[in-house]
Short mmCIF file of C-alpha atoms in Angstrom, two decimals:
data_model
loop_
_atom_site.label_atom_id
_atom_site.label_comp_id
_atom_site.label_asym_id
_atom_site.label_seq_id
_atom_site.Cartn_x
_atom_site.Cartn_y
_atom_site.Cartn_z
CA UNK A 29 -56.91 51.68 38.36
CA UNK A 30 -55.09 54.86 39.53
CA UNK A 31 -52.80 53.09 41.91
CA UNK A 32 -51.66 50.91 39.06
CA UNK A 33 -51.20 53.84 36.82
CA UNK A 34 -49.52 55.46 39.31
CA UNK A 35 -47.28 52.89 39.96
CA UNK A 36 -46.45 52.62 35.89
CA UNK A 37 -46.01 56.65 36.44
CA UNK A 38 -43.24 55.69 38.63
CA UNK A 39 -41.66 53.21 36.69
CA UNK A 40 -38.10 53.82 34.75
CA UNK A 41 -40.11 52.94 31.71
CA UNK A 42 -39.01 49.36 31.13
CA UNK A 43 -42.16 48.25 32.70
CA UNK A 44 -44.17 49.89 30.50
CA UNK A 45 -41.76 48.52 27.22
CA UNK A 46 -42.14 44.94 28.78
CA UNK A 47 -45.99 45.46 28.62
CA UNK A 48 -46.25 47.24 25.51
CA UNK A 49 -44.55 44.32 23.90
CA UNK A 50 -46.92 41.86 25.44
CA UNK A 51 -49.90 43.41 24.50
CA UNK A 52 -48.82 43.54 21.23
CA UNK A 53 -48.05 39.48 21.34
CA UNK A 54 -52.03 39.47 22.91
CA UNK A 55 -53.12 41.40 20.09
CA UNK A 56 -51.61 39.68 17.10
CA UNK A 57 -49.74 36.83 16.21
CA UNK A 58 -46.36 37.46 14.75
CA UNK A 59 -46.92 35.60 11.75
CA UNK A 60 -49.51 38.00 10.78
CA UNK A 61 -48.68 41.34 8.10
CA UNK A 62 -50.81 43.24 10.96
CA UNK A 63 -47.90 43.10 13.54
CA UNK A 64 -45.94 45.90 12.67
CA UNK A 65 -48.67 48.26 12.22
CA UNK A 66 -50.14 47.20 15.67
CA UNK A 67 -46.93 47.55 17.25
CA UNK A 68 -47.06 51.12 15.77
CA UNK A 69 -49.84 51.86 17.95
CA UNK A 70 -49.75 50.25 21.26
CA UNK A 71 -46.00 51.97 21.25
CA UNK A 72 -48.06 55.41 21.04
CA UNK A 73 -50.00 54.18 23.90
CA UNK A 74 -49.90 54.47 27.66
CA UNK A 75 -50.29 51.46 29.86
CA UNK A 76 -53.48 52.85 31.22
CA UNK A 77 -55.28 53.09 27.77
CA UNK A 78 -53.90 49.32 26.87
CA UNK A 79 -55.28 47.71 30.38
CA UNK A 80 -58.54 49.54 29.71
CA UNK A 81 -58.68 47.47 26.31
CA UNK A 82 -58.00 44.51 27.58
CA UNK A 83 -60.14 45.03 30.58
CA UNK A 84 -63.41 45.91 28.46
CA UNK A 85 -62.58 43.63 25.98
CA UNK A 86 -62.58 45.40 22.97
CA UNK A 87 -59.97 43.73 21.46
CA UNK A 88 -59.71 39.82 21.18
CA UNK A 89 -57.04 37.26 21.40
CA UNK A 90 -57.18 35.72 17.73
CA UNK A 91 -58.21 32.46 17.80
CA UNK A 92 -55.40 29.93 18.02
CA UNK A 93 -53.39 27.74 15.06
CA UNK A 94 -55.38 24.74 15.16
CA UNK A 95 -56.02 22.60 12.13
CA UNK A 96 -59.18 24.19 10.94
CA UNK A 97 -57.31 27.42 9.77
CA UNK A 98 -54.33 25.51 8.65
CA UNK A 99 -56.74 23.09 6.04
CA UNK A 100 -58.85 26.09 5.07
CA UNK A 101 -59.92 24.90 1.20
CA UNK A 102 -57.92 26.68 -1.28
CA UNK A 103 -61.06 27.15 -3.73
CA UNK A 104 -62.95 28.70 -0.60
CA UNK A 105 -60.03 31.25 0.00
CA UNK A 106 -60.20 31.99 -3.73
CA UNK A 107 -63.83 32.57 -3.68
CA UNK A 108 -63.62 34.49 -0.56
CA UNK A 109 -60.69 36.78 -1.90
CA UNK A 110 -62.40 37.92 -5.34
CA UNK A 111 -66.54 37.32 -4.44
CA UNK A 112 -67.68 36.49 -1.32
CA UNK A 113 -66.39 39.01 1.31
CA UNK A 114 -67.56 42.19 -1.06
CA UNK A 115 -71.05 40.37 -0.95
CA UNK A 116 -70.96 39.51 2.92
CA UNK A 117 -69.42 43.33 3.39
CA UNK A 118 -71.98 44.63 1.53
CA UNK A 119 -75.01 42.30 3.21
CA UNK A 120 -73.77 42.03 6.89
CA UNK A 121 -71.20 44.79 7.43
CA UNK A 122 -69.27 45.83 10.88
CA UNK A 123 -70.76 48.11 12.67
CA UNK A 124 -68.11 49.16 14.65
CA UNK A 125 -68.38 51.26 17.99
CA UNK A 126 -68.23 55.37 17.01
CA UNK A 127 -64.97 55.65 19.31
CA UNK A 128 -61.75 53.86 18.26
CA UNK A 129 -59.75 52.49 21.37
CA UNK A 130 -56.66 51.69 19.79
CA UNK A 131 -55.84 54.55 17.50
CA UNK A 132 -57.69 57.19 20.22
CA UNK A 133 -59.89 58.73 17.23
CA UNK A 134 -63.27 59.67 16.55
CA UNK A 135 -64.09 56.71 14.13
CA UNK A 136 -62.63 53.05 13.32
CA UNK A 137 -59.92 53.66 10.90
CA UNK A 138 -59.62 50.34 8.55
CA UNK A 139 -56.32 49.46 10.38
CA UNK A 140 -58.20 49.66 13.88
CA UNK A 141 -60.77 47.17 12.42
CA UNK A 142 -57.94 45.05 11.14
CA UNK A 143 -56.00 44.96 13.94
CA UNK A 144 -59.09 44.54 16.59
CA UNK A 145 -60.44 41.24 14.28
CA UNK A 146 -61.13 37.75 15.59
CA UNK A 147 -59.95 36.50 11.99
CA UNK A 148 -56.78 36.91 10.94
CA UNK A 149 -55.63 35.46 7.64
CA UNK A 150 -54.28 32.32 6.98
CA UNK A 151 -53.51 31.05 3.70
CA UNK A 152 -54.78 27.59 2.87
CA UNK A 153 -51.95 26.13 1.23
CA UNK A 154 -48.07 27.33 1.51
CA UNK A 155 -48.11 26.47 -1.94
CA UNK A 156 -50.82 28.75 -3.04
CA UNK A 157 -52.60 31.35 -1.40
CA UNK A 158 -54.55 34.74 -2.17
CA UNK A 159 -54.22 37.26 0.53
CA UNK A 160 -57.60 38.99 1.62
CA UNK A 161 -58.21 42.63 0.72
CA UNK A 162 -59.93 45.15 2.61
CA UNK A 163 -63.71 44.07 2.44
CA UNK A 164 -62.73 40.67 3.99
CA UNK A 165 -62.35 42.10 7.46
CA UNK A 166 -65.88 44.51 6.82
CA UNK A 167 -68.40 42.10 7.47
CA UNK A 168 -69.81 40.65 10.87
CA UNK A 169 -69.77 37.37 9.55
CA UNK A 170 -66.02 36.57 9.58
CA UNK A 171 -64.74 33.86 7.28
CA UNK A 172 -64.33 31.47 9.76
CA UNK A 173 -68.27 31.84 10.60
CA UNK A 174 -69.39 27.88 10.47
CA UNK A 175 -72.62 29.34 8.85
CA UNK A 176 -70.84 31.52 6.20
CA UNK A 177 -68.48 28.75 5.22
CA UNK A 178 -71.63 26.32 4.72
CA UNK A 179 -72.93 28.86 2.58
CA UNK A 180 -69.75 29.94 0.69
CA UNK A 181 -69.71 25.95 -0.14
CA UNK A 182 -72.92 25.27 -1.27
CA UNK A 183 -72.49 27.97 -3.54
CA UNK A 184 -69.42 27.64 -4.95
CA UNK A 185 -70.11 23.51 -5.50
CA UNK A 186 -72.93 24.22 -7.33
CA UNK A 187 -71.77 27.64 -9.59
CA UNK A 188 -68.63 25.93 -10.13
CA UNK A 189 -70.05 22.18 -10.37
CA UNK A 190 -72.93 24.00 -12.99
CA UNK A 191 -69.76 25.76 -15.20
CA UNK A 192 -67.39 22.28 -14.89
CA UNK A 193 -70.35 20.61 -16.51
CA UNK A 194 -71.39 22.98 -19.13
CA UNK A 195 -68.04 23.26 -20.51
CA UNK A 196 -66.98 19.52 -20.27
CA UNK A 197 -70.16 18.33 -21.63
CA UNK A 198 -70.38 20.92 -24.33
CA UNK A 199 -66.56 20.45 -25.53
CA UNK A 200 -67.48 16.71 -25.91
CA UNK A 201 -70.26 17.36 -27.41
CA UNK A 202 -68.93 19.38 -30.11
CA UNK A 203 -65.76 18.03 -30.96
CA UNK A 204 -66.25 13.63 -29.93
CA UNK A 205 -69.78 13.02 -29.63
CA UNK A 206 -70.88 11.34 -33.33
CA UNK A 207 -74.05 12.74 -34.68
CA UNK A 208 -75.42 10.07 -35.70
CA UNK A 209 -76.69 8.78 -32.41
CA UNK A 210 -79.62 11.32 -33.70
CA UNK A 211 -80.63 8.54 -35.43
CA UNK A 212 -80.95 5.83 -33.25
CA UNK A 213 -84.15 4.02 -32.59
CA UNK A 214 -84.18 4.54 -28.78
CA UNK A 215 -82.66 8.35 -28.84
CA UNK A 216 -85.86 10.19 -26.99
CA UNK A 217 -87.64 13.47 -28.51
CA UNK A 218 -85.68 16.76 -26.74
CA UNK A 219 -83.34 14.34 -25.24
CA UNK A 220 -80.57 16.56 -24.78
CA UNK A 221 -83.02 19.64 -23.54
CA UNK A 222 -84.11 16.48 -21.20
CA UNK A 223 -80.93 15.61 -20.12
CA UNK A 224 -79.81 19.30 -18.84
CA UNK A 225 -82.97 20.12 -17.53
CA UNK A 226 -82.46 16.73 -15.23
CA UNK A 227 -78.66 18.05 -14.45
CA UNK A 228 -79.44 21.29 -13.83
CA UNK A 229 -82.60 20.43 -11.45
CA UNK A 230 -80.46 18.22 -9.57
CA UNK A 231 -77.13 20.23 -8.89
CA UNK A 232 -78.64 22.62 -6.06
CA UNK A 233 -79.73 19.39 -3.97
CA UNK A 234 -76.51 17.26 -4.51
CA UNK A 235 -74.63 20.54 -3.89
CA UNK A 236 -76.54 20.72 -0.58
CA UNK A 237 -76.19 17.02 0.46
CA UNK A 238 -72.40 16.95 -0.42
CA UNK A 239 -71.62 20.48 1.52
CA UNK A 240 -71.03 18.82 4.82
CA UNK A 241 -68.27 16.68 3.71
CA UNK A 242 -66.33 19.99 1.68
CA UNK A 243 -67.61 22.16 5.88
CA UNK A 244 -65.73 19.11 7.61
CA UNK A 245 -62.74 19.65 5.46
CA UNK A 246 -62.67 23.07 5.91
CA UNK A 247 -62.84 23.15 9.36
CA UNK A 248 -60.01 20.93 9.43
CA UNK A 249 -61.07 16.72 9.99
CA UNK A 250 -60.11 15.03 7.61
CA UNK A 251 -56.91 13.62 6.25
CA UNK A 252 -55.68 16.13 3.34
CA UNK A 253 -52.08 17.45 3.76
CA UNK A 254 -50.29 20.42 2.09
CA UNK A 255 -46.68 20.00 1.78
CA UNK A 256 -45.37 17.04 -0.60
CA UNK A 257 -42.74 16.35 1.97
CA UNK A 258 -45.49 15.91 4.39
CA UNK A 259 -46.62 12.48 2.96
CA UNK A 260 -46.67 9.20 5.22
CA UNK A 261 -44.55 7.58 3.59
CA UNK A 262 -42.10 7.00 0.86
CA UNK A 263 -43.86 7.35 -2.72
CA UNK A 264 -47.28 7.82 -1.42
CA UNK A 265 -47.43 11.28 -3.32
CA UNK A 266 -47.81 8.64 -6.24
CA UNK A 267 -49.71 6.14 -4.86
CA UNK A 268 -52.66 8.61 -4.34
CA UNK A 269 -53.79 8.52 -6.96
CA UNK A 270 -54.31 4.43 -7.86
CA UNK A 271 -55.37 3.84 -4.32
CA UNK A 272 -58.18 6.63 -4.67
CA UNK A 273 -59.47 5.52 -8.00
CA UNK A 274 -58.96 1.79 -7.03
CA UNK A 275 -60.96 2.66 -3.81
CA UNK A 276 -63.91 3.98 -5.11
CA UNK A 277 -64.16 2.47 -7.99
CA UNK A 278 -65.31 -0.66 -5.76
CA UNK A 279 -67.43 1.01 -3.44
CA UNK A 280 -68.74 2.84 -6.60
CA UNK A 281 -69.75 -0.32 -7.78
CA UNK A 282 -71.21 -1.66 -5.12
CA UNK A 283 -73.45 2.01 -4.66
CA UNK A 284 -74.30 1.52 -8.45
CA UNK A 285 -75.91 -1.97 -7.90
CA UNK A 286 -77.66 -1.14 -4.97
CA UNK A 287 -79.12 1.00 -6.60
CA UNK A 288 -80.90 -0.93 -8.96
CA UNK A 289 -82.40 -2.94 -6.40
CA UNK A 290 -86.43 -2.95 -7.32
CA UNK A 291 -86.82 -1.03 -3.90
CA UNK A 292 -84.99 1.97 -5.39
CA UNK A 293 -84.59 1.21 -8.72
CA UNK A 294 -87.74 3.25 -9.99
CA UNK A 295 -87.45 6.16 -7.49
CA UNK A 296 -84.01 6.87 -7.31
CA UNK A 297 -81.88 5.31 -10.12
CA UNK A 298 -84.55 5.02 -13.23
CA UNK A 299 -84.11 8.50 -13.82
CA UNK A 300 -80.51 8.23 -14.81
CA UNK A 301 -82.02 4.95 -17.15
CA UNK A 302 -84.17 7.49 -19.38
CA UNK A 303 -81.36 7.43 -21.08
CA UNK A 304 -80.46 4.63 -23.69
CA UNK A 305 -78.46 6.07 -26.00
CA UNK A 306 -76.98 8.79 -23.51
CA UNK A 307 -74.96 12.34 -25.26
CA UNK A 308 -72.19 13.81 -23.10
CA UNK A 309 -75.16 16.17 -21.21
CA UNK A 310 -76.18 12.63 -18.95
CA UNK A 311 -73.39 12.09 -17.34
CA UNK A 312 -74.78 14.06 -13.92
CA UNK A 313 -78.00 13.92 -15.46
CA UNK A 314 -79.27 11.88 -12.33
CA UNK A 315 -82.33 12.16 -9.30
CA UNK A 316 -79.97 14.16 -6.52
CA UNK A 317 -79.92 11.42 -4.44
CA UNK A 318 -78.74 9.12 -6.84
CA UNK A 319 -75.75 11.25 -7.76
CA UNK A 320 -75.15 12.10 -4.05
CA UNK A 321 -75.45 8.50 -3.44
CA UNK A 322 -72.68 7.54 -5.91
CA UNK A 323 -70.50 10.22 -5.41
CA UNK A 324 -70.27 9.29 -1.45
CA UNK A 325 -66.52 7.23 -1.88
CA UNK A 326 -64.91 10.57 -3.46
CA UNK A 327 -65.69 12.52 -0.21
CA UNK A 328 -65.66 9.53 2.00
CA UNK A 329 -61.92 8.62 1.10
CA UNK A 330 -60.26 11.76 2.52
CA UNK A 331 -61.01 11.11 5.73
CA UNK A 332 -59.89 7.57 5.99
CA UNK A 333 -56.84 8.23 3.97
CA UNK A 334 -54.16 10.73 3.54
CA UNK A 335 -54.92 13.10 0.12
CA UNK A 336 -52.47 16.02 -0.90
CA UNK A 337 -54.79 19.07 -1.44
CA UNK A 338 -53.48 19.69 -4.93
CA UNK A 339 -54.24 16.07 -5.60
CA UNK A 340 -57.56 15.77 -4.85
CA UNK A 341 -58.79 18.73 -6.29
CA UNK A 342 -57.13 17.10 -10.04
CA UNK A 343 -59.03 13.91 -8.76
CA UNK A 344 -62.31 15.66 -8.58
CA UNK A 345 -61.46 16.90 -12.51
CA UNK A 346 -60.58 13.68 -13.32
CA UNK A 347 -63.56 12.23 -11.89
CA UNK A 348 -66.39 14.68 -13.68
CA UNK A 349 -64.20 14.40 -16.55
CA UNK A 350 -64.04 11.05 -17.49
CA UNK A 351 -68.30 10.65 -16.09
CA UNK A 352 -68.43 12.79 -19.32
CA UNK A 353 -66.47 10.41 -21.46
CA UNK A 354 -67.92 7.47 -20.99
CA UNK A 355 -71.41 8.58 -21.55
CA UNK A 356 -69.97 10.62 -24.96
CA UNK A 357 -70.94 7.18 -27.22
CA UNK A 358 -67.46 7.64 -28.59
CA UNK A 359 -66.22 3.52 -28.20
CA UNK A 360 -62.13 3.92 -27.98
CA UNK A 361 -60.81 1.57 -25.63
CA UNK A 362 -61.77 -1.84 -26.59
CA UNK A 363 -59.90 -2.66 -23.26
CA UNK A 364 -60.77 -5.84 -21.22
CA UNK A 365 -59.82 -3.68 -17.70
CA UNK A 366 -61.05 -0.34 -18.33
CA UNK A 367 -64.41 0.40 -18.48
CA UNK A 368 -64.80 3.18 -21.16
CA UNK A 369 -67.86 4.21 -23.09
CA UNK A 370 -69.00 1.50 -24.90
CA UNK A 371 -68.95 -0.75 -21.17
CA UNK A 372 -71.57 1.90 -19.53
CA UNK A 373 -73.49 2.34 -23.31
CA UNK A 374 -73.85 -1.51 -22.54
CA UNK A 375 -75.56 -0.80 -19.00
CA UNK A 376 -77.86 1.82 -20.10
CA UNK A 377 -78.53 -0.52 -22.95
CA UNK A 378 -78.96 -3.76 -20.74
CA UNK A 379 -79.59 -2.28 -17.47
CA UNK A 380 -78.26 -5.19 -15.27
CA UNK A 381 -74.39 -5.48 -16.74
CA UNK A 382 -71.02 -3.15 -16.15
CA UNK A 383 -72.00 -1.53 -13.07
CA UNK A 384 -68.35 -0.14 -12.39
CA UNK A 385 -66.87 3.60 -12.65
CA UNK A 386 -62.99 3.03 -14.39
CA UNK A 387 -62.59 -0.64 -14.47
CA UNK A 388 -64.22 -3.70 -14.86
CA UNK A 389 -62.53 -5.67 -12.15
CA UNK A 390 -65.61 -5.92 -9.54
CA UNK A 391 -68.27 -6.55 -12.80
CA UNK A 392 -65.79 -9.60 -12.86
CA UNK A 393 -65.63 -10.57 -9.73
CA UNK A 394 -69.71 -9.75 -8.80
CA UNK A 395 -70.76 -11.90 -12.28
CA UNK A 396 -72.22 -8.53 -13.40
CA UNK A 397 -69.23 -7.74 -16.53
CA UNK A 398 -70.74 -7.72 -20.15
CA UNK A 399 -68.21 -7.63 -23.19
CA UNK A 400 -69.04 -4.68 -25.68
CA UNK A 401 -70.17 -6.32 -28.67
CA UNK A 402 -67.34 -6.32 -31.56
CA UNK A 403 -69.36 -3.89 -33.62
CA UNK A 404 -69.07 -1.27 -31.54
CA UNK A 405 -65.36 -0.54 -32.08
CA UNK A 406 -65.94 -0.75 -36.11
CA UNK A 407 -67.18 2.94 -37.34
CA UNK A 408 -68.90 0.83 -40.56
CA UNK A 409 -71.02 -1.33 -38.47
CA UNK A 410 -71.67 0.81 -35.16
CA UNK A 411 -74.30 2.86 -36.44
CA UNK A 412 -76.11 0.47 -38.99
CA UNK A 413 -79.78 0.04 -39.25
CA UNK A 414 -79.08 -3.58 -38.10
CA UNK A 415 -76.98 -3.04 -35.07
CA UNK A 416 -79.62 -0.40 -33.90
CA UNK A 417 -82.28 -2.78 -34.78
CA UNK A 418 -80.60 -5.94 -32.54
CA UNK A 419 -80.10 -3.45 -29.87
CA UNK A 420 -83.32 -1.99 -29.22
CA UNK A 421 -85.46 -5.52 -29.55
CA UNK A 422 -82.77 -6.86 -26.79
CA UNK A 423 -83.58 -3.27 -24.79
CA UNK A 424 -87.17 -3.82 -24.59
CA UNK A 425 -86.87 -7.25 -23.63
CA UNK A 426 -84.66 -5.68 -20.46
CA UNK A 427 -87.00 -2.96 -19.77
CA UNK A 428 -90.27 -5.31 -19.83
CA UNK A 429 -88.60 -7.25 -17.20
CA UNK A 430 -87.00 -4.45 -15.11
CA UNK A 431 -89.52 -1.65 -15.43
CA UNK A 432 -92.55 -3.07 -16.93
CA UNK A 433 -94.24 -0.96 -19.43
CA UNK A 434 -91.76 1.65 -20.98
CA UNK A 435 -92.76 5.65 -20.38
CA UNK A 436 -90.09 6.68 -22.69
CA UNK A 437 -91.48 9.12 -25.36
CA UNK A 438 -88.93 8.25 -28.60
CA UNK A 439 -88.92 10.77 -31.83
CA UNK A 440 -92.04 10.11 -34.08
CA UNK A 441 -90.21 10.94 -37.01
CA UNK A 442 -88.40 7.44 -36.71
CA UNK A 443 -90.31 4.72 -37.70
CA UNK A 444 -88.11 2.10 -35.83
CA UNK A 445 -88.50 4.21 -32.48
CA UNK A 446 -90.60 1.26 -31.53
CA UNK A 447 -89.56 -1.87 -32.61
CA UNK A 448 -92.16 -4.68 -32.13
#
């Protein structure tokens, strides 16, 4: 050690310059805003000082670019930035040693911890980005921590999956959802207290089955790309979108009836069934592993195909969205491709018809499709005693067969909530 600082002693200086600006490469990467300030320092330094850093370690090469850091989820940097690194400062902070090597003083200085972190910030899209503030380099669990980003996602899929639905549901309950469905002979007692209580139980596990596939995007393996310019070919940023909702709405369908195959038919997908005349409340009002089950294309698809970030995260709207809408019992499209509300109010109706998510192309091709009847699309004769009556002595024919004896506990102020 002395004969080396000796022989730096000797030097004209450019030694020391050449070194100075090395270490400063070893201690940051240009591209971070940390650069200049660490540059500041190490300048201030003698060669001994920097060798004794790098020779006890106490600073770090940052990790490299790779693809994990370059895919890091945009709604995880969000949460990170304005939540989760106060909380993970404030549970797990940095302890740092009492003696700062770079700066030479008594204590860590906020810049010395900056400058001496593993992580170093980088944003998750070049589109969109929130830069980090102070408290997301106080913690010992970095945000790159595998563990940490688990937990970050489970959290954030079901706080924000909890809010999506609440507001969704309740804005289509409010201003599309008719009333009168109050009325109908197979609406249950508390249905709606029913049908949250179901969603709500079940968000925490789904949240916790579907977290691996949100951790394996984050860290950087699947398919999703940034830039628009970065698509694989010509027009694709348009394509997307019909390729993703053509490709799951088949293996959607084919999920769906599975699903009401008598071996999991009363553990897995009944639940879902309580409902016969569903309100906007059931559309992820499911057993976990039912909605996991179904939801399994959506997470599946972006690492088969290519997905623009910005894409997929309107997809994922789209997709809890419209599950809303077509459980809302309001009958608009009287289309013979899409399959809109009154399609799935026919398969919680009639159980074994309209299995599909958006269209009924595979209900056509599998045998399984099921016309709405006329009187669905006519607000006169939608909501008559005698369309409700036709219904329900057709839907306890179904449920004899399918379920046997029927659990379902109907209003007892309705005379017709049992028709014989």
């Amino acid at each position: 050690m002395c004969t080396e600082n000796a022989g730096h002693a000797g030097n004209s200086g450019n030694g020391s310059t050449d070194r100075r600006r090395s270490m400063d490469r070893w201690l940051l990467p240009e591209s971070t805003g940390l650069t200049r300030y660490t540059s500041k320092i190490t300048s201030r330094l003698p060669p001994s000082r920097l060798l004794i850093l790098k020779t006890q370690n106490k600073l770090r090469p940052p990790p490299a670019t790779t693809a994990t850091t370059a895919t890091m989820d945009i709604a995880l940097e969000f949460w990170d930035t304005f939540l989760f690194d106060n909380i993970y400062a404030a549970v797990a902070p940095l302890k740092p040693a009492t003696f700062s090597p770079i700066s030479g003083a008594g204590n860590w200085t906020l810049p010395d911890i900056k400058a001496a972190s593993q992580w170093q910030f980088q944003p998750a899209s070049t589109l969109l980005s929130f830069s980090p503030r102070d408290a997301a380099y106080l913690s010992q669990v970095p945000r790159d921590n595998i563990f940490r980003q688990a937990l970050s996602l489970f959290l954030i899929m079901w706080i924000a999956g909890a809010a999506l639905y609440f507001i969704v549901s309740s804005l289509s309950y409010i201003f599309v959802f008719d009333k009168s469905t109050f009325n109908h002979p197979k609406f249950l007692k508390n249905q709606i207290r029913q049908e949250i209580k179901q969603a709500t139980d079940a968000m925490p596990v789904m949240s916790l089955l579907t977290m691996p596939f949100f951790l394996a995007e984050v860290r950087g393996h699947s398919q999703l790309y940034d830039l628009l310019g970065d698509e694989p070919f010509r027009f694709y940023n348009l394509l997307q979108f019909p390729f993703f909702i053509l490709f799951t709405d088949m293996f959607v369908y084919f999920i769906h009836r599975g699903l009401h195959h008598p071996l999991c038919y009363k553990t897995l997908h009944k639940p879902h069934h309580k409902w016969i005349m569903p309100t906007p409340y059931a559309s992820i009002a499911f057993h976990p592993v039912d909605g996991w089950a179904q939801s399994l294309p959506y997470h599946i698809f972006p690492f088969v195909f290519p997905l623009q970030k910005f894409a997929y995260l309107a997809l994922f709207f789209f997709v809890q969205v419209w599950t809303v809408f077509i459980h809302d019992g309001e009958y608009v499209a009287n289309s013979a491709i899409l399959n809109g509300a009154a399609c799935h109010t026919m398969h919680h109706l009639y159980f074994n018809y309209n299995y599909g998510q958006y269209t009924t192309l595979w209900d056509r091709l599998g045998g399984s499709y099921r016309k709405p009847n006329e009187e669905l699309f006519k607000r006169e004769t939608k909501m008559t005693a005698a369309e409700w009556s036709r219904q329900a002595l057709e839907m306890e024919k179904v449920v004899k067969e399918v379920e046997g004896e029927d659990d379902r506990s109907y209003d007892p102020e309705d005379d017709m909530k049992k028709t014989k």
